[in-house]
Amino acid sequence: MKIGIIGAGMIGATTARLFVDAGHDVAVSNSRGPESLRVLVSELGPRARAMTVDDAASFGDIVLLAVPWRSPEALPSPERVRGKVVIDAMNPYRPDGALVDLGDSTSSEETLKRLPGARLVKAFNTIWYKHLASRARPDLRVDERHAIFVAGDDEEAKRVVMQLIEQIGFAPVATGNLRDGGRLQQPGSAVYNKPMTGADAVRAVQQAK
Ligand SMILES: NC(=O)c1ccc[n+]([C@@H]2O[C@H](COP(=O)([O-])OP(=O)(O)OC[C@H]3O[C@@H](n4cnc5c(N)ncnc54)[C@H](OP(=O)(O)O)[C@@H]3O)[C@@H](O)[C@H]2O)c1
């Protein structure tokens, strides 16, 4: 697959490495432009290229959002991702580390308002980038691997993202739709940044529900 990655920091660069290693083609992007990503792209190898945010979004069959949630200007134009599977890995932190008060809403519901028509799937937001970088175990049975939680309203899009997670060596665990599953994946929840196997994660989701 072709995967466009928006943001090339801790999460963007780590997912890029995992996707390339699994045989996918990636385009990485950031706020400073493709020139600033030359070193990262050469480290990632021939399956990687650097683009502007909008071009990386157009490039991807799948687009992963890994920029600060509080910066909507970091996102691609909505028309670039309309109808595409878009992974929201973002969490709604303020610069001081506190959470943005979203009232009754959740961050991915708000992301979907910013990118109407995207087939939004919330995933990769609960795992610390160092665990993401070091705990891929394609050799293990799926339920023994480190869990990555997945929420969304589009079942087919969710299936695509879960397959991708499995391919890169983790255990995809569904939490539900964007609203309720998304809430379960928020900072401070029972599964947020809590390393666990796929089997334990399924139990944790059942308990939390
Ligand atoms: N770190 C983690 O372990 C972790 C885990 C799960 C989820 N997350 C979430 O993932 C997202 C990214 O976190 P991170 O830790 O990877 O952050 P990071 O290392 O600070 O990287 C942020 C990236 O976003 C880019 N960016 C910032 N403002 C931008 C703009 N206006 N336009 C385009 N690109 C912009 C930055 O580009 P420049 O460098 O060019 O400014 C950088 O590539 C956050 O929402 C975070 O909550 C992080």
CSV table of N, CA, C and O and ligand atoms in Angstrom, one decimal, residues 7-12 29-32 53 66-69 71 73-74 89-91 93 124-129, ligand 1:
chain,number,residue,atom,x,y,z
A,7,GLY,N,3.2,14.5,9.7
A,7,GLY,CA,3.9,14.6,10.9
A,7,GLY,C,5.0,13.5,10.9
A,7,GLY,O,4.8,12.4,10.6
A,8,ALA,N,6.3,14.0,11.1
A,8,ALA,CA,7.4,13.0,11.0
A,8,ALA,C,8.2,13.1,12.3
A,8,ALA,O,9.5,13.0,12.3
A,9,GLY,N,7.5,13.2,13.4
A,9,GLY,CA,8.2,13.2,14.7
A,9,GLY,C,8.3,11.8,15.3
A,9,GLY,O,8.5,10.9,14.6
A,10,MET,N,8.1,11.7,16.6
A,10,MET,CA,8.2,10.4,17.3
A,10,MET,C,7.3,9.4,16.7
A,10,MET,O,7.7,8.3,16.4
A,11,ILE,N,6.0,9.7,16.6
A,11,ILE,CA,5.1,8.7,16.1
A,11,ILE,C,5.2,8.6,14.5
A,11,ILE,O,5.2,7.5,14.0
A,12,GLY,N,5.2,9.7,13.8
A,12,GLY,CA,5.3,9.7,12.4
A,12,GLY,C,6.5,8.9,11.9
A,12,GLY,O,6.4,8.0,11.0
A,29,SER,N,5.8,13.8,5.9
A,29,SER,CA,5.7,15.3,5.7
A,29,SER,C,5.7,15.9,7.1
A,29,SER,O,5.5,15.2,8.1
A,30,ASN,N,6.0,17.2,7.2
A,30,ASN,CA,6.1,17.9,8.4
A,30,ASN,C,5.8,19.4,8.2
A,30,ASN,O,5.3,19.7,7.1
A,31,SER,N,6.0,20.2,9.2
A,31,SER,CA,5.7,21.6,9.0
A,31,SER,C,6.8,22.4,8.2
A,31,SER,O,6.5,23.4,7.6
A,32,ARG,N,8.0,21.8,8.2
A,32,ARG,CA,9.1,22.6,7.7
A,32,ARG,C,9.4,22.3,6.2
A,32,ARG,O,10.3,22.9,5.6
A,53,VAL,N,2.6,18.4,3.2
A,53,VAL,CA,1.5,17.7,3.9
A,53,VAL,C,0.4,17.3,2.9
A,53,VAL,O,-0.1,16.2,2.8
A,66,ALA,N,-0.2,12.3,12.5
A,66,ALA,CA,0.7,12.3,13.7
A,66,ALA,C,1.2,13.6,14.0
A,66,ALA,O,2.5,13.8,14.0
A,67,VAL,N,0.3,14.6,14.1
A,67,VAL,CA,0.7,16.0,14.4
A,67,VAL,C,0.0,16.4,15.7
A,67,VAL,O,-0.9,15.6,16.1
A,68,PRO,N,0.4,17.5,16.3
A,68,PRO,CA,-0.3,17.9,17.5
A,68,PRO,C,-1.8,18.1,17.2
A,68,PRO,O,-2.1,18.9,16.3
A,69,TRP,N,-2.7,17.5,18.0
A,69,TRP,CA,-4.1,17.6,17.7
A,69,TRP,C,-4.6,19.1,17.9
A,69,TRP,O,-5.5,19.5,17.2
A,71,SER,N,-3.3,21.6,16.8
A,71,SER,CA,-2.9,22.4,15.6
A,71,SER,C,-3.6,22.0,14.3
A,71,SER,O,-3.0,21.3,13.5
A,73,GLU,N,-4.2,23.5,11.7
A,73,GLU,CA,-3.5,24.0,10.5
A,73,GLU,C,-2.5,23.0,10.0
A,73,GLU,O,-2.0,23.0,8.9
A,74,ALA,N,-2.1,22.0,10.9
A,74,ALA,CA,-1.1,21.0,10.5
A,74,ALA,C,-1.8,19.9,9.6
A,74,ALA,O,-1.1,19.1,9.0
A,89,ALA,N,-3.9,9.2,15.0
A,89,ALA,CA,-3.0,8.8,16.1
A,89,ALA,C,-2.9,9.9,17.2
A,89,ALA,O,-2.1,9.8,18.1
A,90,MET,N,-3.7,11.0,17.0
A,90,MET,CA,-3.4,12.2,17.8
A,90,MET,C,-4.2,12.1,19.2
A,90,MET,O,-5.3,11.6,19.3
A,91,ASN,N,-3.6,12.8,20.1
A,91,ASN,CA,-4.3,13.0,21.4
A,91,ASN,C,-4.3,14.5,21.7
A,91,ASN,O,-3.4,15.3,21.4
A,93,TYR,N,-3.6,17.0,23.6
A,93,TYR,CA,-2.8,17.7,24.7
A,93,TYR,C,-2.6,19.2,24.4
A,93,TYR,O,-2.4,19.6,23.2
A,124,PHE,N,-3.2,3.8,17.1
A,124,PHE,CA,-1.8,4.2,17.4
A,124,PHE,C,-1.7,5.3,18.4
A,124,PHE,O,-0.7,5.8,18.7
A,125,ASN,N,-2.9,5.8,19.0
A,125,ASN,CA,-2.8,6.9,19.9
A,125,ASN,C,-2.5,6.4,21.3
A,125,ASN,O,-2.2,7.3,22.1
A,126,THR,N,-2.7,5.1,21.6
A,126,THR,CA,-2.6,4.7,23.0
A,126,THR,C,-1.2,4.1,23.3
A,126,THR,O,-0.9,3.8,24.4
A,127,ILE,N,-0.4,4.0,22.3
A,127,ILE,CA,0.9,3.3,22.4
A,127,ILE,C,2.1,4.3,22.4
A,127,ILE,O,2.1,5.2,21.5
A,128,TRP,N,3.0,4.2,23.4
A,128,TRP,CA,4.1,5.1,23.5
A,128,TRP,C,5.1,4.8,22.3
A,128,TRP,O,5.2,3.6,22.0
A,129,TYR,N,5.6,5.8,21.7
A,129,TYR,CA,6.4,5.6,20.5
A,129,TYR,C,7.6,4.6,20.7
A,129,TYR,O,8.0,3.9,19.8
B,1,LIG,N1,5.0,10.5,21.3
B,1,LIG,C1,4.2,9.4,21.6
B,1,LIG,O1,4.7,8.4,22.2
B,1,LIG,C2,2.8,9.4,21.1
B,1,LIG,C3,2.1,8.3,21.2
B,1,LIG,C4,0.8,8.2,20.7
B,1,LIG,C5,0.2,9.3,20.1
B,1,LIG,N2,0.9,10.5,20.0
B,1,LIG,C6,0.3,11.6,19.4
B,1,LIG,O2,0.8,11.7,18.0
B,1,LIG,C7,0.9,13.1,17.6
B,1,LIG,C8,2.3,13.4,17.3
B,1,LIG,O3,3.1,13.2,18.5
B,1,LIG,P1,4.7,13.1,18.4
B,1,LIG,O4,5.1,12.7,19.8
B,1,LIG,O5,5.1,12.3,17.2
B,1,LIG,O6,5.1,14.7,18.2
B,1,LIG,P2,6.4,15.3,17.6
B,1,LIG,O7,7.6,14.3,17.8
B,1,LIG,O8,6.5,16.6,18.3
B,1,LIG,O9,6.2,15.5,16.1
B,1,LIG,C9,5.1,16.3,15.6
B,1,LIG,C10,5.2,16.4,14.1
B,1,LIG,O10,4.1,17.2,13.7
B,1,LIG,C11,4.6,18.2,12.8
B,1,LIG,N3,3.9,19.4,12.9
B,1,LIG,C12,3.7,20.2,13.9
B,1,LIG,N4,3.0,21.3,13.6
B,1,LIG,C13,2.7,21.2,12.3
B,1,LIG,C14,2.1,22.0,11.3
B,1,LIG,N5,1.5,23.1,11.7
B,1,LIG,N6,2.0,21.5,10.0
B,1,LIG,C15,2.6,20.3,9.7
B,1,LIG,N7,3.3,19.6,10.6
B,1,LIG,C16,3.3,20.0,11.8
B,1,LIG,C17,6.0,18.4,13.2
B,1,LIG,O11,6.8,19.0,12.1
B,1,LIG,P3,8.0,19.9,12.4
B,1,LIG,O12,9.0,19.1,13.2
B,1,LIG,O13,8.5,20.3,11.0
B,1,LIG,O14,7.5,21.1,13.2
B,1,LIG,C18,6.5,17.0,13.6
B,1,LIG,O15,6.9,16.3,12.4
B,1,LIG,C19,0.4,13.9,18.8
B,1,LIG,O16,-1.0,14.2,18.6
B,1,LIG,C20,0.5,13.0,20.0
B,1,LIG,O17,-0.5,13.2,21.0
B,1,LIG,C21,2.2,10.5,20.5
